[in-house]
Amino acid sequence: QVQLVESGGGLVQAGGSLKLSCVASGRNFVSFPMGWFRQAPGKEREFVAAISWSGGSTYYADSVKGRFTVSRDNAKNTIWLTMNSLKPEDTAIYYCIADPVDFHTPYYWGQGTQVTVSS
């Protein structure tokens, strides 16, 4: 059974930080690009960040560039999203994703973790 399990969400004040984790199991995700999407209330899901299988390349949405960092440890089948300088508009459910070909249209999704940023 393929699973992506997120953790680390919560409530934080604007300007604060959070670190999300995603543990993958059930397939050889070591060879997959992985990343994060988010969905705010009343909005469509949007791409946040992604990382290549080797960790050598990272990709970010313009809205989070310079504030968020995506990283991974293939030995632990884990990726992280370190979020700094959080803003109220970062409030959303954050989903871990994985896809063997194109992380823009991911096949595998986690169940999501809520991040709420208060002003």
JSON list of N, CA and C in Angstrom, two decimals, residues 5 10 14 18 21 40 42-43 47 61 76 80 82 84 87 93 97 99 110 113 117 119:
[
{"chain": "A", "resi": 5, "resn": "VAL", "atom": "N", "xyz": [2.55, 10.26, 4.47]},
{"chain": "A", "resi": 5, "resn": "VAL", "atom": "CA", "xyz": [1.98, 10.71, 5.73]},
{"chain": "A", "resi": 5, "resn": "VAL", "atom": "C", "xyz": [2.67, 11.98, 6.19]},
{"chain": "A", "resi": 10, "resn": "GLY", "atom": "N", "xyz": [0.12, 23.11, 12.23]},
{"chain": "A", "resi": 10, "resn": "GLY", "atom": "CA", "xyz": [-0.35, 23.70, 13.47]},
{"chain": "A", "resi": 10, "resn": "GLY", "atom": "C", "xyz": [-0.67, 25.16, 13.31]},
{"chain": "A", "resi": 14, "resn": "ALA", "atom": "N", "xyz": [1.96, 35.15, 12.61]},
{"chain": "A", "resi": 14, "resn": "ALA", "atom": "CA", "xyz": [2.64, 35.70, 11.45]},
{"chain": "A", "resi": 14, "resn": "ALA", "atom": "C", "xyz": [4.08, 36.03, 11.81]},
{"chain": "A", "resi": 18, "resn": "LEU", "atom": "N", "xyz": [7.40, 26.99, 10.83]},
{"chain": "A", "resi": 18, "resn": "LEU", "atom": "CA", "xyz": [6.95, 25.62, 11.02]},
{"chain": "A", "resi": 18, "resn": "LEU", "atom": "C", "xyz": [7.76, 24.73, 10.10]},
{"chain": "A", "resi": 21, "resn": "SER", "atom": "N", "xyz": [6.80, 17.54, 7.82]},
{"chain": "A", "resi": 21, "resn": "SER", "atom": "CA", "xyz": [7.48, 16.30, 7.43]},
{"chain": "A", "resi": 21, "resn": "SER", "atom": "C", "xyz": [6.54, 15.42, 6.64]},
{"chain": "A", "resi": 40, "resn": "ALA", "atom": "N", "xyz": [-5.91, 26.51, 0.11]},
{"chain": "A", "resi": 40, "resn": "ALA", "atom": "CA", "xyz": [-6.51, 27.45, 1.05]},
{"chain": "A", "resi": 40, "resn": "ALA", "atom": "C", "xyz": [-8.03, 27.39, 0.94]},
{"chain": "A", "resi": 42, "resn": "GLY", "atom": "N", "xyz": [-11.61, 27.88, -0.06]},
{"chain": "A", "resi": 42, "resn": "GLY", "atom": "CA", "xyz": [-12.24, 28.52, -1.21]},
{"chain": "A", "resi": 42, "resn": "GLY", "atom": "C", "xyz": [-11.35, 28.66, -2.43]},
{"chain": "A", "resi": 43, "resn": "LYS", "atom": "N", "xyz": [-10.16, 28.08, -2.37]},
{"chain": "A", "resi": 43, "resn": "LYS", "atom": "CA", "xyz": [-9.23, 28.20, -3.50]},
{"chain": "A", "resi": 43, "resn": "LYS", "atom": "C", "xyz": [-8.84, 26.83, -4.02]},
{"chain": "A", "resi": 47, "resn": "PHE", "atom": "N", "xyz": [0.66, 24.51, -6.42]},
{"chain": "A", "resi": 47, "resn": "PHE", "atom": "CA", "xyz": [2.02, 24.02, -6.20]},
{"chain": "A", "resi": 47, "resn": "PHE", "atom": "C", "xyz": [2.75, 24.93, -5.21]},
{"chain": "A", "resi": 61, "resn": "ALA", "atom": "N", "xyz": [7.23, 27.88, -5.78]},
{"chain": "A", "resi": 61, "resn": "ALA", "atom": "CA", "xyz": [6.29, 28.88, -6.25]},
{"chain": "A", "resi": 61, "resn": "ALA", "atom": "C", "xyz": [6.84, 30.26, -5.89]},
{"chain": "A", "resi": 76, "resn": "LYS", "atom": "N", "xyz": [15.74, 7.84, 4.76]},
{"chain": "A", "resi": 76, "resn": "LYS", "atom": "CA", "xyz": [14.60, 7.84, 5.68]},
{"chain": "A", "resi": 76, "resn": "LYS", "atom": "C", "xyz": [13.27, 7.93, 4.95]},
{"chain": "A", "resi": 80, "resn": "TRP", "atom": "N", "xyz": [10.93, 17.22, 3.83]},
{"chain": "A", "resi": 80, "resn": "TRP", "atom": "CA", "xyz": [10.52, 18.26, 4.76]},
{"chain": "A", "resi": 80, "resn": "TRP", "atom": "C", "xyz": [10.21, 19.56, 4.00]},
{"chain": "A", "resi": 82, "resn": "THR", "atom": "N", "xyz": [10.46, 23.40, 5.31]},
{"chain": "A", "resi": 82, "resn": "THR", "atom": "CA", "xyz": [10.74, 24.36, 6.35]},
{"chain": "A", "resi": 82, "resn": "THR", "atom": "C", "xyz": [10.17, 25.70, 5.93]},
{"chain": "A", "resi": 84, "resn": "ASN", "atom": "N", "xyz": [9.51, 29.60, 6.89]},
{"chain": "A", "resi": 84, "resn": "ASN", "atom": "CA", "xyz": [9.88, 30.75, 7.70]},
{"chain": "A", "resi": 84, "resn": "ASN", "atom": "C", "xyz": [9.10, 31.99, 7.27]},
{"chain": "A", "resi": 87, "resn": "LYS", "atom": "N", "xyz": [3.08, 33.98, 6.66]},
{"chain": "A", "resi": 87, "resn": "LYS", "atom": "CA", "xyz": [2.10, 35.04, 6.50]},
{"chain": "A", "resi": 87, "resn": "LYS", "atom": "C", "xyz": [0.70, 34.45, 6.61]},
{"chain": "A", "resi": 93, "resn": "ILE", "atom": "N", "xyz": [-4.30, 23.83, 3.86]},
{"chain": "A", "resi": 93, "resn": "ILE", "atom": "CA", "xyz": [-3.95, 22.43, 4.09]},
{"chain": "A", "resi": 93, "resn": "ILE", "atom": "C", "xyz": [-2.77, 22.13, 3.16]},
{"chain": "A", "resi": 97, "resn": "ILE", "atom": "N", "xyz": [3.31, 15.33, -1.95]},
{"chain": "A", "resi": 97, "resn": "ILE", "atom": "CA", "xyz": [3.03, 14.70, -3.24]},
{"chain": "A", "resi": 97, "resn": "ILE", "atom": "C", "xyz": [4.27, 13.98, -3.76]},
{"chain": "A", "resi": 99, "resn": "ASP", "atom": "N", "xyz": [5.52, 11.89, -7.68]},
{"chain": "A", "resi": 99, "resn": "ASP", "atom": "CA", "xyz": [5.19, 11.42, -9.02]},
{"chain": "A", "resi": 99, "resn": "ASP", "atom": "C", "xyz": [6.47, 10.98, -9.71]},
{"chain": "A", "resi": 110, "resn": "GLY", "atom": "N", "xyz": [-0.64, 12.78, -0.07]},
{"chain": "A", "resi": 110, "resn": "GLY", "atom": "CA", "xyz": [-0.89, 12.50, 1.33]},
{"chain": "A", "resi": 110, "resn": "GLY", "atom": "C", "xyz": [-2.27, 12.99, 1.72]},
{"chain": "A", "resi": 113, "resn": "THR", "atom": "N", "xyz": [-2.02, 18.23, 5.98]},
{"chain": "A", "resi": 113, "resn": "THR", "atom": "CA", "xyz": [-1.86, 18.72, 7.35]},
{"chain": "A", "resi": 113, "resn": "THR", "atom": "C", "xyz": [-2.17, 20.21, 7.35]},
{"chain": "A", "resi": 117, "resn": "VAL", "atom": "N", "xyz": [-1.93, 30.41, 10.03]},
{"chain": "A", "resi": 117, "resn": "VAL", "atom": "CA", "xyz": [-1.08, 31.53, 10.42]},
{"chain": "A", "resi": 117, "resn": "VAL", "atom": "C", "xyz": [-1.97, 32.68, 10.85]},
{"chain": "A", "resi": 119, "resn": "SER", "atom": "N", "xyz": [-2.76, 36.53, 12.30]},
{"chain": "A", "resi": 119, "resn": "SER", "atom": "CA", "xyz": [-2.17, 37.87, 12.11]},
{"chain": "A", "resi": 119, "resn": "SER", "atom": "C", "xyz": [-2.00, 38.60, 13.43]}
]
